[in-house]
Amino acid sequence: MTQEFCYLTLIIMSYVHLVCASPIGYIYNASYSSTSIDTFIKYNQTCSECICNAFYSQMIPKYLSFNCYTSNKTCALFANYSATSTIQINLDSTFIFLQKPPSQVTYPLIGVTVAGYSNGTSGTSLDALNAPWGLAIYMNNTLYISECGNSRVMKIHEGSLNGTIVAGFGGSGDGNSQLGCPAELKLDNYSNLYVDDNSHCRVMLWRINASTGITAVGVDGCGNTNRTIGTSAGFALDSHGNLYISDMDYHRVMKWPPNSTVGIVIAGQTGVPGDTNKLLNTPYGLYLDEKNSYLYIADMGNNRIQRYNLNMTANGTTVAGGYGAGSNSSQLNGPHGVYVSKKTGDIYIADRANNRIQRWSQGASNAVTIAGITGMTGTNSTLLNSPVGVIMNMNETFLYVSDRGNNRVQRYQLT
């Protein structure tokens, strides 16, 4: 009998359903010399039975491999590997590698309340929310939450339910330190905070640690000129400091260069609602895919998501919904928030009137409801009530939802 040393490498494959009779990866005529053998099992017919036992065993730890001995129909299960391991030539054995398939995800996802009270109660204390709307997230999963009901922005660190007010002081108002029903918000690369001050037709800039804000857009008050906006529910910010603002009163989206007092209409037509490719009807949330020069618009009044190529903004393309208000998988009803995965291109939509979050894959004609139950409201962990905002964390392992009607923010694990 000879011996040789080698590195053992798992052969990783992706499975949706496991066929237990199929081996995954193997080395013939080899046995693994190790002290990490946890248990031995017997099989009746073939080594394939060992795979089923290893994968579906309730024992801890979970097994990574096994060695199948045909002479006595025995399998030795292994839970650990060392950096180098001894492989012995043994004509009576087959060493088989395992990679347990990922658990199947079931919908709706179970939410965890990470801000506000899980029972849906509103409040003004630092551990309460009132009609949360916009969400922004920092690299360490610190959440920024705008509250329409409390006219403030809260900063909440991961793992804590107590927040700090970082914008909007002294109640609702139009002073430099105040806000009125703030909607979407964004952080720039320097952690400065931009807030869509919905009630006052302006976007405010709060520099890091500042106690007052600066009017970035809307110094001339409300209006439909190229210097003003109406009430706004969504905006986006690019790496050059350009602001993209949805003007729901005047059915348009405008682009405002840094420090400019004049905006440019890039989608829709001022004061003209409509459902053609050139028109919008009460646009709400925005998502900017700067890499591909796409702007996604939650065209709320048309119950659809429109995508505009920023290099040619004359016409939009419907990428979700567009079949009238409804609750089936091809429809939306009052979409408010929109977010696009940087990894997959899937579109996540806060479908407010249907009390659900829809995931729309690229090119699909139907969506999957991943959070909430269509047409149902409630405060348990699978239900939502008028969701309006949706974002992901940096590595897209978590989805965050502004559960406005329940005065809370819910987090859902995606991977």
JSON list of N, CA and C in Angstrom, two decimals, residues 134-181:
[
{"chain": "A", "resi": 134, "resn": "GLY", "atom": "N", "xyz": [-38.12, 57.54, 3.28]},
{"chain": "A", "resi": 134, "resn": "GLY", "atom": "CA", "xyz": [-36.85, 57.30, 2.60]},
{"chain": "A", "resi": 134, "resn": "GLY", "atom": "C", "xyz": [-35.87, 56.51, 3.44]},
{"chain": "A", "resi": 135, "resn": "LEU", "atom": "N", "xyz": [-35.02, 55.77, 2.74]},
{"chain": "A", "resi": 135, "resn": "LEU", "atom": "CA", "xyz": [-33.98, 54.98, 3.39]},
{"chain": "A", "resi": 135, "resn": "LEU", "atom": "C", "xyz": [-32.65, 55.21, 2.70]},
{"chain": "A", "resi": 136, "resn": "ALA", "atom": "N", "xyz": [-31.61, 55.27, 3.48]},
{"chain": "A", "resi": 136, "resn": "ALA", "atom": "CA", "xyz": [-30.24, 55.27, 2.95]},
{"chain": "A", "resi": 136, "resn": "ALA", "atom": "C", "xyz": [-29.42, 54.43, 3.89]},
{"chain": "A", "resi": 137, "resn": "ILE", "atom": "N", "xyz": [-28.36, 53.82, 3.36]},
{"chain": "A", "resi": 137, "resn": "ILE", "atom": "CA", "xyz": [-27.57, 52.93, 4.19]},
{"chain": "A", "resi": 137, "resn": "ILE", "atom": "C", "xyz": [-26.10, 53.22, 3.98]},
{"chain": "A", "resi": 138, "resn": "TYR", "atom": "N", "xyz": [-25.36, 53.21, 5.08]},
{"chain": "A", "resi": 138, "resn": "TYR", "atom": "CA", "xyz": [-23.92, 53.44, 5.03]},
{"chain": "A", "resi": 138, "resn": "TYR", "atom": "C", "xyz": [-23.22, 52.09, 5.00]},
{"chain": "A", "resi": 139, "resn": "MET", "atom": "N", "xyz": [-21.92, 52.10, 4.75]},
{"chain": "A", "resi": 139, "resn": "MET", "atom": "CA", "xyz": [-21.18, 50.86, 4.51]},
{"chain": "A", "resi": 139, "resn": "MET", "atom": "C", "xyz": [-21.20, 49.91, 5.70]},
{"chain": "A", "resi": 140, "resn": "ASN", "atom": "N", "xyz": [-21.40, 50.41, 6.91]},
{"chain": "A", "resi": 140, "resn": "ASN", "atom": "CA", "xyz": [-21.44, 49.54, 8.08]},
{"chain": "A", "resi": 140, "resn": "ASN", "atom": "C", "xyz": [-22.87, 49.18, 8.47]},
{"chain": "A", "resi": 141, "resn": "ASN", "atom": "N", "xyz": [-23.78, 49.28, 7.51]},
{"chain": "A", "resi": 141, "resn": "ASN", "atom": "CA", "xyz": [-25.20, 48.97, 7.70]},
{"chain": "A", "resi": 141, "resn": "ASN", "atom": "C", "xyz": [-25.91, 49.93, 8.65]},
{"chain": "A", "resi": 142, "resn": "THR", "atom": "N", "xyz": [-25.35, 51.11, 8.83]},
{"chain": "A", "resi": 142, "resn": "THR", "atom": "CA", "xyz": [-26.05, 52.17, 9.55]},
{"chain": "A", "resi": 142, "resn": "THR", "atom": "C", "xyz": [-27.17, 52.70, 8.66]},
{"chain": "A", "resi": 143, "resn": "LEU", "atom": "N", "xyz": [-28.36, 52.78, 9.23]},
{"chain": "A", "resi": 143, "resn": "LEU", "atom": "CA", "xyz": [-29.53, 53.21, 8.47]},
{"chain": "A", "resi": 143, "resn": "LEU", "atom": "C", "xyz": [-29.84, 54.69, 8.72]},
{"chain": "A", "resi": 144, "resn": "TYR", "atom": "N", "xyz": [-30.23, 55.36, 7.64]},
{"chain": "A", "resi": 144, "resn": "TYR", "atom": "CA", "xyz": [-30.80, 56.71, 7.73]},
{"chain": "A", "resi": 144, "resn": "TYR", "atom": "C", "xyz": [-32.24, 56.60, 7.27]},
{"chain": "A", "resi": 145, "resn": "ILE", "atom": "N", "xyz": [-33.15, 57.13, 8.07]},
{"chain": "A", "resi": 145, "resn": "ILE", "atom": "CA", "xyz": [-34.59, 56.96, 7.81]},
{"chain": "A", "resi": 145, "resn": "ILE", "atom": "C", "xyz": [-35.27, 58.31, 7.90]},
{"chain": "A", "resi": 146, "resn": "SER", "atom": "N", "xyz": [-35.97, 58.68, 6.84]},
{"chain": "A", "resi": 146, "resn": "SER", "atom": "CA", "xyz": [-36.78, 59.90, 6.90]},
{"chain": "A", "resi": 146, "resn": "SER", "atom": "C", "xyz": [-38.18, 59.54, 7.39]},
{"chain": "A", "resi": 147, "resn": "GLU", "atom": "N", "xyz": [-38.73, 60.41, 8.23]},
{"chain": "A", "resi": 147, "resn": "GLU", "atom": "CA", "xyz": [-40.06, 60.20, 8.79]},
{"chain": "A", "resi": 147, "resn": "GLU", "atom": "C", "xyz": [-40.99, 61.32, 8.36]},
{"chain": "A", "resi": 148, "resn": "CYS", "atom": "N", "xyz": [-41.96, 60.98, 7.56]},
{"chain": "A", "resi": 148, "resn": "CYS", "atom": "CA", "xyz": [-42.94, 62.00, 7.15]},
{"chain": "A", "resi": 148, "resn": "CYS", "atom": "C", "xyz": [-43.71, 62.51, 8.36]},
{"chain": "A", "resi": 149, "resn": "GLY", "atom": "N", "xyz": [-44.11, 61.60, 9.25]},
{"chain": "A", "resi": 149, "resn": "GLY", "atom": "CA", "xyz": [-44.94, 61.99, 10.39]},
{"chain": "A", "resi": 149, "resn": "GLY", "atom": "C", "xyz": [-44.24, 62.82, 11.42]},
{"chain": "A", "resi": 150, "resn": "ASN", "atom": "N", "xyz": [-42.92, 62.62, 11.60]},
{"chain": "A", "resi": 150, "resn": "ASN", "atom": "CA", "xyz": [-42.16, 63.38, 12.59]},
{"chain": "A", "resi": 150, "resn": "ASN", "atom": "C", "xyz": [-41.29, 64.46, 11.97]},
{"chain": "A", "resi": 151, "resn": "SER", "atom": "N", "xyz": [-41.29, 64.56, 10.63]},
{"chain": "A", "resi": 151, "resn": "SER", "atom": "CA", "xyz": [-40.53, 65.60, 9.92]},
{"chain": "A", "resi": 151, "resn": "SER", "atom": "C", "xyz": [-39.07, 65.65, 10.37]},
{"chain": "A", "resi": 152, "resn": "ARG", "atom": "N", "xyz": [-38.44, 64.47, 10.35]},
{"chain": "A", "resi": 152, "resn": "ARG", "atom": "CA", "xyz": [-37.05, 64.38, 10.78]},
{"chain": "A", "resi": 152, "resn": "ARG", "atom": "C", "xyz": [-36.38, 63.21, 10.05]},
{"chain": "A", "resi": 153, "resn": "VAL", "atom": "N", "xyz": [-35.05, 63.15, 10.18]},
{"chain": "A", "resi": 153, "resn": "VAL", "atom": "CA", "xyz": [-34.27, 62.02, 9.67]},
{"chain": "A", "resi": 153, "resn": "VAL", "atom": "C", "xyz": [-33.53, 61.41, 10.85]},
{"chain": "A", "resi": 154, "resn": "MET", "atom": "N", "xyz": [-33.68, 60.08, 10.99]},
{"chain": "A", "resi": 154, "resn": "MET", "atom": "CA", "xyz": [-33.04, 59.36, 12.07]},
{"chain": "A", "resi": 154, "resn": "MET", "atom": "C", "xyz": [-31.85, 58.55, 11.55]},
{"chain": "A", "resi": 155, "resn": "LYS", "atom": "N", "xyz": [-30.83, 58.46, 12.37]},
{"chain": "A", "resi": 155, "resn": "LYS", "atom": "CA", "xyz": [-29.67, 57.61, 12.09]},
{"chain": "A", "resi": 155, "resn": "LYS", "atom": "C", "xyz": [-29.66, 56.50, 13.13]},
{"chain": "A", "resi": 156, "resn": "ILE", "atom": "N", "xyz": [-29.67, 55.24, 12.65]},
{"chain": "A", "resi": 156, "resn": "ILE", "atom": "CA", "xyz": [-29.75, 54.10, 13.56]},
{"chain": "A", "resi": 156, "resn": "ILE", "atom": "C", "xyz": [-28.65, 53.11, 13.21]},
{"chain": "A", "resi": 157, "resn": "HIS", "atom": "N", "xyz": [-27.80, 52.81, 14.18]},
{"chain": "A", "resi": 157, "resn": "HIS", "atom": "CA", "xyz": [-26.71, 51.86, 13.97]},
{"chain": "A", "resi": 157, "resn": "HIS", "atom": "C", "xyz": [-27.24, 50.44, 13.99]},
{"chain": "A", "resi": 158, "resn": "GLU", "atom": "N", "xyz": [-26.58, 49.58, 13.24]},
{"chain": "A", "resi": 158, "resn": "GLU", "atom": "CA", "xyz": [-27.00, 48.18, 13.19]},
{"chain": "A", "resi": 158, "resn": "GLU", "atom": "C", "xyz": [-26.97, 47.57, 14.59]},
{"chain": "A", "resi": 159, "resn": "GLY", "atom": "N", "xyz": [-28.04, 46.85, 14.92]},
{"chain": "A", "resi": 159, "resn": "GLY", "atom": "CA", "xyz": [-28.13, 46.21, 16.22]},
{"chain": "A", "resi": 159, "resn": "GLY", "atom": "C", "xyz": [-28.78, 47.05, 17.29]},
{"chain": "A", "resi": 160, "resn": "SER", "atom": "N", "xyz": [-29.05, 48.32, 16.99]},
{"chain": "A", "resi": 160, "resn": "SER", "atom": "CA", "xyz": [-29.70, 49.20, 17.95]},
{"chain": "A", "resi": 160, "resn": "SER", "atom": "C", "xyz": [-31.06, 49.64, 17.43]},
{"chain": "A", "resi": 161, "resn": "LEU", "atom": "N", "xyz": [-32.02, 49.79, 18.32]},
{"chain": "A", "resi": 161, "resn": "LEU", "atom": "CA", "xyz": [-33.33, 50.31, 17.94]},
{"chain": "A", "resi": 161, "resn": "LEU", "atom": "C", "xyz": [-33.47, 51.77, 18.33]},
{"chain": "A", "resi": 162, "resn": "ASN", "atom": "N", "xyz": [-32.47, 52.33, 19.00]},
{"chain": "A", "resi": 162, "resn": "ASN", "atom": "CA", "xyz": [-32.48, 53.74, 19.37]},
{"chain": "A", "resi": 162, "resn": "ASN", "atom": "C", "xyz": [-31.71, 54.55, 18.35]},
{"chain": "A", "resi": 163, "resn": "GLY", "atom": "N", "xyz": [-32.30, 55.62, 17.88]},
{"chain": "A", "resi": 163, "resn": "GLY", "atom": "CA", "xyz": [-31.67, 56.43, 16.86]},
{"chain": "A", "resi": 163, "resn": "GLY", "atom": "C", "xyz": [-31.24, 57.79, 17.35]},
{"chain": "A", "resi": 164, "resn": "THR", "atom": "N", "xyz": [-30.62, 58.53, 16.43]},
{"chain": "A", "resi": 164, "resn": "THR", "atom": "CA", "xyz": [-30.20, 59.91, 16.67]},
{"chain": "A", "resi": 164, "resn": "THR", "atom": "C", "xyz": [-30.78, 60.78, 15.57]},
{"chain": "A", "resi": 165, "resn": "ILE", "atom": "N", "xyz": [-31.32, 61.91, 15.93]},
{"chain": "A", "resi": 165, "resn": "ILE", "atom": "CA", "xyz": [-31.84, 62.84, 14.91]},
{"chain": "A", "resi": 165, "resn": "ILE", "atom": "C", "xyz": [-30.66, 63.54, 14.24]},
{"chain": "A", "resi": 166, "resn": "VAL", "atom": "N", "xyz": [-30.58, 63.42, 12.92]},
{"chain": "A", "resi": 166, "resn": "VAL", "atom": "CA", "xyz": [-29.48, 64.06, 12.19]},
{"chain": "A", "resi": 166, "resn": "VAL", "atom": "C", "xyz": [-29.95, 65.17, 11.26]},
{"chain": "A", "resi": 167, "resn": "ALA", "atom": "N", "xyz": [-31.27, 65.28, 11.05]},
{"chain": "A", "resi": 167, "resn": "ALA", "atom": "CA", "xyz": [-31.81, 66.37, 10.24]},
{"chain": "A", "resi": 167, "resn": "ALA", "atom": "C", "xyz": [-33.28, 66.54, 10.60]},
{"chain": "A", "resi": 168, "resn": "GLY", "atom": "N", "xyz": [-33.71, 67.79, 10.64]},
{"chain": "A", "resi": 168, "resn": "GLY", "atom": "CA", "xyz": [-35.09, 68.09, 10.99]},
{"chain": "A", "resi": 168, "resn": "GLY", "atom": "C", "xyz": [-35.26, 68.25, 12.49]},
{"chain": "A", "resi": 169, "resn": "PHE", "atom": "N", "xyz": [-35.16, 69.49, 12.94]},
{"chain": "A", "resi": 169, "resn": "PHE", "atom": "CA", "xyz": [-35.25, 69.77, 14.37]},
{"chain": "A", "resi": 169, "resn": "PHE", "atom": "C", "xyz": [-36.37, 70.78, 14.61]},
{"chain": "A", "resi": 170, "resn": "GLY", "atom": "N", "xyz": [-37.06, 70.60, 15.72]},
{"chain": "A", "resi": 170, "resn": "GLY", "atom": "CA", "xyz": [-38.07, 71.59, 16.11]},
{"chain": "A", "resi": 170, "resn": "GLY", "atom": "C", "xyz": [-39.41, 71.40, 15.44]},
{"chain": "A", "resi": 171, "resn": "GLY", "atom": "N", "xyz": [-39.69, 70.22, 14.92]},
{"chain": "A", "resi": 171, "resn": "GLY", "atom": "CA", "xyz": [-40.99, 69.99, 14.30]},
{"chain": "A", "resi": 171, "resn": "GLY", "atom": "C", "xyz": [-41.04, 70.44, 12.86]},
{"chain": "A", "resi": 172, "resn": "SER", "atom": "N", "xyz": [-42.19, 70.21, 12.22]},
{"chain": "A", "resi": 172, "resn": "SER", "atom": "CA", "xyz": [-42.37, 70.55, 10.81]},
{"chain": "A", "resi": 172, "resn": "SER", "atom": "C", "xyz": [-42.26, 72.05, 10.58]},
{"chain": "A", "resi": 173, "resn": "GLY", "atom": "N", "xyz": [-41.53, 72.43, 9.52]},
{"chain": "A", "resi": 173, "resn": "GLY", "atom": "CA", "xyz": [-41.39, 73.84, 9.19]},
{"chain": "A", "resi": 173, "resn": "GLY", "atom": "C", "xyz": [-40.45, 74.03, 8.03]},
{"chain": "A", "resi": 174, "resn": "ASP", "atom": "N", "xyz": [-40.34, 75.28, 7.56]},
{"chain": "A", "resi": 174, "resn": "ASP", "atom": "CA", "xyz": [-39.51, 75.57, 6.40]},
{"chain": "A", "resi": 174, "resn": "ASP", "atom": "C", "xyz": [-38.23, 76.31, 6.75]},
{"chain": "A", "resi": 175, "resn": "GLY", "atom": "N", "xyz": [-37.86, 76.29, 8.02]},
{"chain": "A", "resi": 175, "resn": "GLY", "atom": "CA", "xyz": [-36.58, 76.88, 8.41]},
{"chain": "A", "resi": 175, "resn": "GLY", "atom": "C", "xyz": [-35.41, 76.01, 7.97]},
{"chain": "A", "resi": 176, "resn": "ASN", "atom": "N", "xyz": [-34.20, 76.53, 8.09]},
{"chain": "A", "resi": 176, "resn": "ASN", "atom": "CA", "xyz": [-33.01, 75.80, 7.64]},
{"chain": "A", "resi": 176, "resn": "ASN", "atom": "C", "xyz": [-32.73, 74.55, 8.47]},
{"chain": "A", "resi": 177, "resn": "SER", "atom": "N", "xyz": [-33.28, 74.51, 9.67]},
{"chain": "A", "resi": 177, "resn": "SER", "atom": "CA", "xyz": [-33.07, 73.33, 10.52]},
{"chain": "A", "resi": 177, "resn": "SER", "atom": "C", "xyz": [-34.27, 72.40, 10.51]},
{"chain": "A", "resi": 178, "resn": "GLN", "atom": "N", "xyz": [-35.28, 72.75, 9.70]},
{"chain": "A", "resi": 178, "resn": "GLN", "atom": "CA", "xyz": [-36.53, 71.99, 9.73]},
{"chain": "A", "resi": 178, "resn": "GLN", "atom": "C", "xyz": [-36.81, 71.29, 8.41]},
{"chain": "A", "resi": 179, "resn": "LEU", "atom": "N", "xyz": [-37.76, 70.35, 8.48]},
{"chain": "A", "resi": 179, "resn": "LEU", "atom": "CA", "xyz": [-38.27, 69.63, 7.32]},
{"chain": "A", "resi": 179, "resn": "LEU", "atom": "C", "xyz": [-39.78, 69.49, 7.44]},
{"chain": "A", "resi": 180, "resn": "GLY", "atom": "N", "xyz": [-40.40, 69.15, 6.33]},
{"chain": "A", "resi": 180, "resn": "GLY", "atom": "CA", "xyz": [-41.84, 68.89, 6.32]},
{"chain": "A", "resi": 180, "resn": "GLY", "atom": "C", "xyz": [-42.14, 67.64, 5.51]},
{"chain": "A", "resi": 181, "resn": "CYS", "atom": "N", "xyz": [-42.49, 66.56, 6.21]},
{"chain": "A", "resi": 181, "resn": "CYS", "atom": "CA", "xyz": [-42.76, 65.27, 5.56]},
{"chain": "A", "resi": 181, "resn": "CYS", "atom": "C", "xyz": [-41.65, 64.89, 4.59]}
]
